[in-house]
Amino acid sequence: MTGERVALTCHVSTADCGEFHNIKWYKDGERVFVYSERASVQRAERTLKDRASLRVHPSKSYVQLIINPVQPGDEGRYKCDITYLQVKDECTVVQFLNLTTIAKPRYMKVAVEYRNDNATLNKTTLVKDNPVIGPFHEGREITLTCEAGGGKPVPRVTWWNSTKSVVGDYRSSGDSNGVGTGVNTIYFVISRADLGLRLECQAENEALKEPLVFALSMDVYGDRFSPRQVAMHGGERSKVTKKTEDKLKQVNESYSSGKYGGGHKQEHYRPFMKTA
């Protein structure tokens, strides 16, 4: 995991092969560390400079190259090259290890795009989970783009409506170290059924135990309709109760007081309501 400590182990056979003069470590063919107790040398080089050290076990049965903190570019094939004082055919002098690095996404955000009545494009970037977006008028076309970046492997980004996956336009990009960004965009036209709609964007990769979640809900308003229309919303032919009428009245009062922007006259527009 990037940002953490990793130890690469190289086995040494001093009991059978005698003392060693030096040990060199290579990454993808380039030397990154050299150690020699006899020459009083212990030095990290190139990409591991200032981030690596060598630990020799007291029994001298193995040594460990310590990398701290791990960076995405540390992934690769490492070679441990041992030089013994005496050369023996039965002694292994070269060992190889593969290091794979993973990283959690560094950020997650959602962008909301829509056009006003005058066709002006509005774009808002949300960085805080669980906001309420809107209010949007029925029929408004909106675009929601979720982005998670800085992860390795590149984060997989998906949209969800409750337990159902929402089909979106997914794309990704990454750098030479495999660190990248995942983006998923969904498009839809607002309807009265979207009032209170809860959407979730989820990002996941192998570095995460649980997906990152960005939740938001929808606020919707539209042309005025009667309490009976409210009660029948969704196809339910339920009797209009006093509770329903009071609820509609409360929302209408909130609207007229300016909660929904005050840009429309009360007699023309009302927030949509859903019945339980």
CSV table of C-alpha atoms in Angstrom, one decimal:
chain,number,residue,atom,x,y,z
A,1,MET,CA,0.0,0.0,0.0
A,2,THR,CA,1.4,3.4,-0.9
A,3,GLY,CA,2.3,5.6,2.0
A,4,GLU,CA,3.1,2.6,4.2
A,5,ARG,CA,6.3,0.6,4.9
A,6,VAL,CA,7.4,-2.5,3.0
A,7,ALA,CA,10.2,-5.0,3.6
A,8,LEU,CA,11.8,-7.0,0.8
A,9,THR,CA,13.6,-10.1,2.2
A,10,CYS,CA,16.7,-11.6,0.7
A,11,HIS,CA,18.0,-14.9,2.2
A,12,VAL,CA,21.7,-15.2,3.1
A,13,SER,CA,23.6,-18.5,3.8
A,14,THR,CA,26.5,-17.4,6.0
A,15,ALA,CA,26.5,-20.8,7.7
A,16,ASP,CA,27.2,-22.6,4.4
A,17,CYS,CA,28.7,-19.9,2.3
A,18,GLY,CA,30.7,-17.9,4.8
A,19,GLU,CA,30.7,-14.1,5.3
A,20,PHE,CA,29.5,-11.8,2.5
A,21,HIS,CA,31.4,-8.7,1.4
A,22,ASN,CA,28.4,-6.7,0.1
A,23,ILE,CA,24.8,-6.9,-1.0
A,24,LYS,CA,23.4,-4.8,-3.8
A,25,TRP,CA,19.7,-4.2,-4.7
A,26,TYR,CA,18.5,-3.4,-8.2
A,27,LYS,CA,15.1,-2.3,-9.4
A,28,ASP,CA,14.3,-3.1,-13.0
A,29,GLY,CA,18.0,-3.2,-13.8
A,30,GLU,CA,19.1,0.0,-11.9
A,31,ARG,CA,21.0,-0.2,-8.6
A,32,VAL,CA,19.0,1.4,-5.8
A,33,PHE,CA,20.8,0.2,-2.7
A,34,VAL,CA,24.3,-0.9,-1.7
A,35,TYR,CA,25.4,-2.4,1.6
A,36,SER,CA,28.8,-3.4,2.9
A,37,GLU,CA,29.6,-3.8,6.6
A,38,ARG,CA,33.3,-4.2,5.8
A,39,ALA,CA,33.5,-1.1,3.7
A,40,SER,CA,31.1,0.8,6.1
A,41,VAL,CA,28.7,1.6,3.3
A,42,GLN,CA,24.9,1.7,3.5
A,43,ARG,CA,23.4,3.9,0.8
A,44,ALA,CA,20.1,4.2,-1.0
A,45,GLU,CA,20.3,5.5,-4.6
A,46,ARG,CA,18.1,6.8,-7.4
A,47,THR,CA,14.4,6.5,-6.8
A,48,LEU,CA,14.9,5.1,-3.2
A,49,LYS,CA,17.2,7.8,-2.1
A,50,ASP,CA,16.2,9.0,1.4
A,51,ARG,CA,13.4,6.4,1.6
A,52,ALA,CA,15.3,3.1,2.0
A,53,SER,CA,17.4,1.3,4.6
A,54,LEU,CA,18.8,-2.2,5.1
A,55,ARG,CA,18.2,-4.4,8.1
A,56,VAL,CA,20.5,-7.3,8.7
A,57,HIS,CA,19.1,-10.1,10.9
A,58,PRO,CA,21.4,-10.8,13.9
A,59,SER,CA,21.9,-14.4,12.7
A,60,LYS,CA,22.8,-13.0,9.2
A,61,SER,CA,20.4,-15.5,7.7
A,62,TYR,CA,18.6,-12.8,5.8
A,63,VAL,CA,18.6,-9.1,5.1
A,64,GLN,CA,15.6,-6.8,4.4
A,65,LEU,CA,15.4,-3.8,2.1
A,66,ILE,CA,13.0,-1.4,3.9
A,67,ILE,CA,11.2,1.1,1.8
A,68,ASN,CA,9.3,3.8,3.7
A,69,PRO,CA,7.0,5.3,2.5
A,70,VAL,CA,6.1,3.3,-0.5
A,71,GLN,CA,5.3,5.2,-3.7
A,72,PRO,CA,3.4,4.0,-6.7
A,73,GLY,CA,6.5,4.1,-8.8
A,74,ASP,CA,8.2,1.6,-6.5
A,75,GLU,CA,6.4,-1.2,-8.2
A,76,GLY,CA,8.7,-3.4,-10.2
A,77,ARG,CA,11.1,-6.4,-10.2
A,78,TYR,CA,13.8,-6.3,-7.6
A,79,LYS,CA,17.1,-8.2,-7.6
A,80,CYS,CA,19.2,-8.9,-4.5
A,81,ASP,CA,22.8,-9.6,-5.5
A,82,ILE,CA,25.1,-11.1,-2.8
A,83,THR,CA,28.9,-11.1,-3.0
A,84,TYR,CA,30.4,-13.7,-0.7
A,85,LEU,CA,34.1,-13.6,0.4
A,86,GLN,CA,34.5,-17.1,-0.9
A,87,VAL,CA,32.9,-18.3,-4.2
A,88,LYS,CA,31.1,-21.6,-4.0
A,89,ASP,CA,29.0,-23.0,-6.8
A,90,GLU,CA,26.3,-24.3,-4.4
A,91,CYS,CA,25.7,-20.8,-3.0
A,92,THR,CA,22.8,-18.7,-4.4
A,93,VAL,CA,24.0,-15.2,-5.0
A,94,VAL,CA,21.0,-13.7,-6.9
A,95,GLN,CA,17.4,-13.6,-5.8
A,96,PHE,CA,14.4,-11.8,-7.5
A,97,LEU,CA,11.3,-10.3,-5.9
A,98,ASN,CA,8.3,-8.6,-7.5
A,99,LEU,CA,6.7,-5.7,-5.7
A,100,THR,CA,3.2,-4.5,-6.6
A,101,THR,CA,1.9,-1.2,-5.3
A,102,ILE,CA,-1.7,-0.2,-4.7
A,103,ALA,CA,-3.2,3.2,-3.6
A,104,LYS,CA,-6.6,4.4,-2.3
A,105,PRO,CA,-8.2,7.2,-4.3
A,106,ARG,CA,-7.1,10.5,-3.0
A,107,TYR,CA,-10.4,12.4,-3.7
A,108,MET,CA,-14.0,12.0,-4.9
A,109,LYS,CA,-16.3,14.7,-6.2
A,110,VAL,CA,-19.5,15.2,-8.1
A,111,ALA,CA,-20.3,17.9,-10.7
A,112,VAL,CA,-23.9,19.0,-11.5
A,113,GLU,CA,-24.6,20.6,-14.8
A,114,TYR,CA,-27.9,22.0,-16.2
A,115,ARG,CA,-29.2,24.9,-18.2
A,116,ASN,CA,-31.4,27.7,-16.8
A,117,ASP,CA,-34.5,28.9,-18.6
A,118,ASN,CA,-32.3,31.4,-20.5
A,119,ALA,CA,-30.1,28.5,-21.6
A,120,THR,CA,-27.2,29.6,-19.4
A,121,LEU,CA,-25.1,26.6,-18.4
A,122,ASN,CA,-24.7,26.1,-14.7
A,123,LYS,CA,-22.0,23.9,-13.2
A,124,THR,CA,-21.5,23.2,-9.5
A,125,THR,CA,-18.8,20.9,-8.1
A,126,LEU,CA,-19.7,19.1,-4.9
A,127,VAL,CA,-17.0,17.8,-2.6
A,128,LYS,CA,-19.1,17.0,0.5
A,129,ASP,CA,-21.1,13.9,0.8
A,130,ASN,CA,-25.0,13.9,1.1
A,131,PRO,CA,-25.9,17.3,-0.3
A,132,VAL,CA,-29.4,18.2,-1.5
A,133,ILE,CA,-29.2,19.4,-5.1
A,134,GLY,CA,-31.8,21.6,-6.8
A,135,PRO,CA,-34.6,22.6,-6.7
A,136,PHE,CA,-35.0,21.6,-10.4
A,137,HIS,CA,-38.2,22.2,-12.4
A,138,GLU,CA,-39.9,19.2,-14.0
A,139,GLY,CA,-38.5,18.6,-17.4
A,140,ARG,CA,-35.1,20.0,-16.7
A,141,GLU,CA,-32.2,18.1,-18.2
A,142,ILE,CA,-29.3,17.6,-15.8
A,143,THR,CA,-25.9,15.9,-15.9
A,144,LEU,CA,-24.2,14.3,-12.9
A,145,THR,CA,-20.5,13.5,-13.2
A,146,CYS,CA,-18.7,11.6,-10.5
A,147,GLU,CA,-15.0,11.5,-10.4
A,148,ALA,CA,-12.5,9.6,-8.2
A,149,GLY,CA,-8.8,10.1,-8.7
A,150,GLY,CA,-5.4,9.3,-7.4
A,151,GLY,CA,-6.0,5.6,-7.0
A,152,LYS,CA,-4.0,2.6,-8.2
A,153,PRO,CA,-5.5,0.6,-9.9
A,154,VAL,CA,-7.7,3.3,-11.5
A,155,PRO,CA,-10.9,3.5,-9.4
A,156,ARG,CA,-14.0,1.8,-10.8
A,157,VAL,CA,-16.8,4.4,-10.5
A,158,THR,CA,-20.5,3.5,-10.6
A,159,TRP,CA,-23.9,5.2,-9.9
A,160,TRP,CA,-26.6,3.6,-7.8
A,161,ASN,CA,-30.3,4.3,-7.2
A,162,SER,CA,-31.0,2.4,-4.0
A,163,THR,CA,-29.8,-1.2,-4.8
A,164,LYS,CA,-30.1,-0.8,-8.5
A,165,SER,CA,-27.1,0.2,-10.7
A,166,VAL,CA,-27.6,3.2,-13.0
A,167,VAL,CA,-26.1,2.9,-16.4
A,168,GLY,CA,-23.7,5.7,-17.1
A,169,ASP,CA,-20.8,6.8,-19.4
A,170,TYR,CA,-17.6,5.5,-17.7
A,171,ARG,CA,-14.1,6.5,-18.8
A,172,SER,CA,-10.7,6.4,-17.1
A,173,SER,CA,-7.2,7.7,-17.5
A,174,GLY,CA,-3.9,6.9,-15.9
A,175,ASP,CA,-0.2,7.7,-15.8
A,176,SER,CA,2.9,5.5,-16.3
A,177,ASN,CA,2.8,4.3,-12.7
A,178,GLY,CA,-0.8,3.0,-13.0
A,179,VAL,CA,-2.3,5.9,-10.9
A,180,GLY,CA,-5.4,7.3,-12.5
A,181,THR,CA,-8.9,8.7,-12.4
A,182,GLY,CA,-12.2,7.1,-13.0
A,183,VAL,CA,-15.2,9.2,-14.2
A,184,ASN,CA,-18.9,8.2,-14.6
A,185,THR,CA,-21.5,10.5,-16.1
A,186,ILE,CA,-25.3,10.0,-16.1
A,187,TYR,CA,-27.9,12.1,-17.9
A,188,PHE,CA,-31.6,12.4,-17.2
A,189,VAL,CA,-34.7,14.6,-17.4
A,190,ILE,CA,-36.2,15.6,-14.1
A,191,SER,CA,-39.7,14.3,-13.3
A,192,ARG,CA,-42.0,14.7,-10.3
A,193,ALA,CA,-41.0,11.2,-9.3
A,194,ASP,CA,-37.5,12.4,-8.6
A,195,LEU,CA,-38.4,14.5,-5.6
A,196,GLY,CA,-36.3,13.1,-2.7
A,197,LEU,CA,-34.6,10.7,-5.1
A,198,ARG,CA,-31.4,9.4,-3.4
A,199,LEU,CA,-28.4,8.7,-5.7
A,200,GLU,CA,-25.1,7.2,-4.7
A,201,CYS,CA,-21.8,7.3,-6.5
A,202,GLN,CA,-19.4,4.5,-5.5
A,203,ALA,CA,-15.7,4.2,-6.2
A,204,GLU,CA,-13.7,1.1,-5.5
A,205,ASN,CA,-10.3,-0.5,-6.2
A,206,GLU,CA,-8.1,-3.2,-4.7
A,207,ALA,CA,-6.7,-0.8,-2.1
A,208,LEU,CA,-10.2,-0.2,-0.5
A,209,LYS,CA,-11.9,-2.6,1.9
A,210,GLU,CA,-15.2,-0.8,1.3
A,211,PRO,CA,-16.2,1.5,-1.6
A,212,LEU,CA,-16.1,5.2,-1.2
A,213,VAL,CA,-19.6,6.6,-1.3
A,214,PHE,CA,-20.9,10.0,-2.3
A,215,ALA,CA,-24.6,10.4,-1.7
A,216,LEU,CA,-27.0,13.1,-2.8
A,217,SER,CA,-30.7,13.7,-3.0
A,218,MET,CA,-32.9,15.6,-5.4
A,219,ASP,CA,-35.2,18.6,-4.8
A,220,VAL,CA,-37.9,19.1,-7.4
A,221,TYR,CA,-40.7,21.6,-8.1
A,222,GLY,CA,-43.2,22.0,-10.9
A,223,ASP,CA,-46.6,23.3,-12.1
A,224,ARG,CA,-49.2,23.5,-9.4
A,225,PHE,CA,-51.4,20.5,-8.9
A,226,SER,CA,-54.2,19.7,-6.4
A,227,PRO,CA,-53.9,17.7,-3.2
A,228,ARG,CA,-55.8,14.9,-5.0
A,229,GLN,CA,-53.1,14.8,-7.7
A,230,VAL,CA,-50.6,14.5,-4.9
A,231,ALA,CA,-52.4,11.6,-3.3
A,232,MET,CA,-52.7,9.8,-6.7
A,233,HIS,CA,-49.1,10.3,-7.6
A,234,GLY,CA,-47.5,7.0,-8.5
A,235,GLY,CA,-50.8,5.4,-9.4
A,236,GLU,CA,-52.2,5.1,-5.9
A,237,ARG,CA,-55.9,5.8,-5.8
A,238,SER,CA,-55.8,6.7,-2.1
A,239,LYS,CA,-58.2,9.0,-0.4
A,240,VAL,CA,-56.9,12.4,0.3
A,241,THR,CA,-56.3,12.7,4.0
A,242,LYS,CA,-56.0,15.8,6.2
A,243,LYS,CA,-52.4,14.8,6.8
A,244,THR,CA,-51.7,14.9,3.0
A,245,GLU,CA,-53.4,18.3,2.7
A,246,ASP,CA,-51.5,19.7,5.6
A,247,LYS,CA,-48.3,18.4,4.2
A,248,LEU,CA,-48.9,20.1,0.8
A,249,LYS,CA,-49.9,23.3,2.5
A,250,GLN,CA,-46.6,23.3,4.5
A,251,VAL,CA,-44.5,22.8,1.4
A,252,ASN,CA,-46.5,25.5,-0.5
A,253,GLU,CA,-45.9,27.9,2.3
A,254,SER,CA,-42.1,27.1,2.3
A,255,TYR,CA,-42.1,27.8,-1.4
A,256,SER,CA,-43.9,31.1,-1.2
A,257,SER,CA,-41.5,32.2,1.5
A,258,GLY,CA,-38.6,31.9,-0.9
A,259,LYS,CA,-37.2,28.5,0.0
A,260,TYR,CA,-37.2,27.6,-3.7
A,261,GLY,CA,-35.6,30.7,-5.0
A,262,GLY,CA,-38.6,33.0,-5.2
A,263,GLY,CA,-38.2,33.2,-9.0
A,264,HIS,CA,-41.8,32.1,-9.8
A,265,LYS,CA,-45.1,33.3,-8.6
A,266,GLN,CA,-46.9,31.1,-6.1
A,267,GLU,CA,-50.0,30.6,-8.2
A,268,HIS,CA,-48.0,29.0,-11.1
A,269,TYR,CA,-45.5,26.7,-9.4
A,270,ARG,CA,-45.4,24.3,-6.4
A,271,PRO,CA,-42.9,21.8,-5.2
A,272,PHE,CA,-43.9,18.2,-6.0
A,273,MET,CA,-44.9,16.0,-3.2
A,274,LYS,CA,-44.7,12.2,-2.7
A,275,THR,CA,-47.1,10.3,-0.5
A,276,ALA,CA,-46.0,7.5,1.7
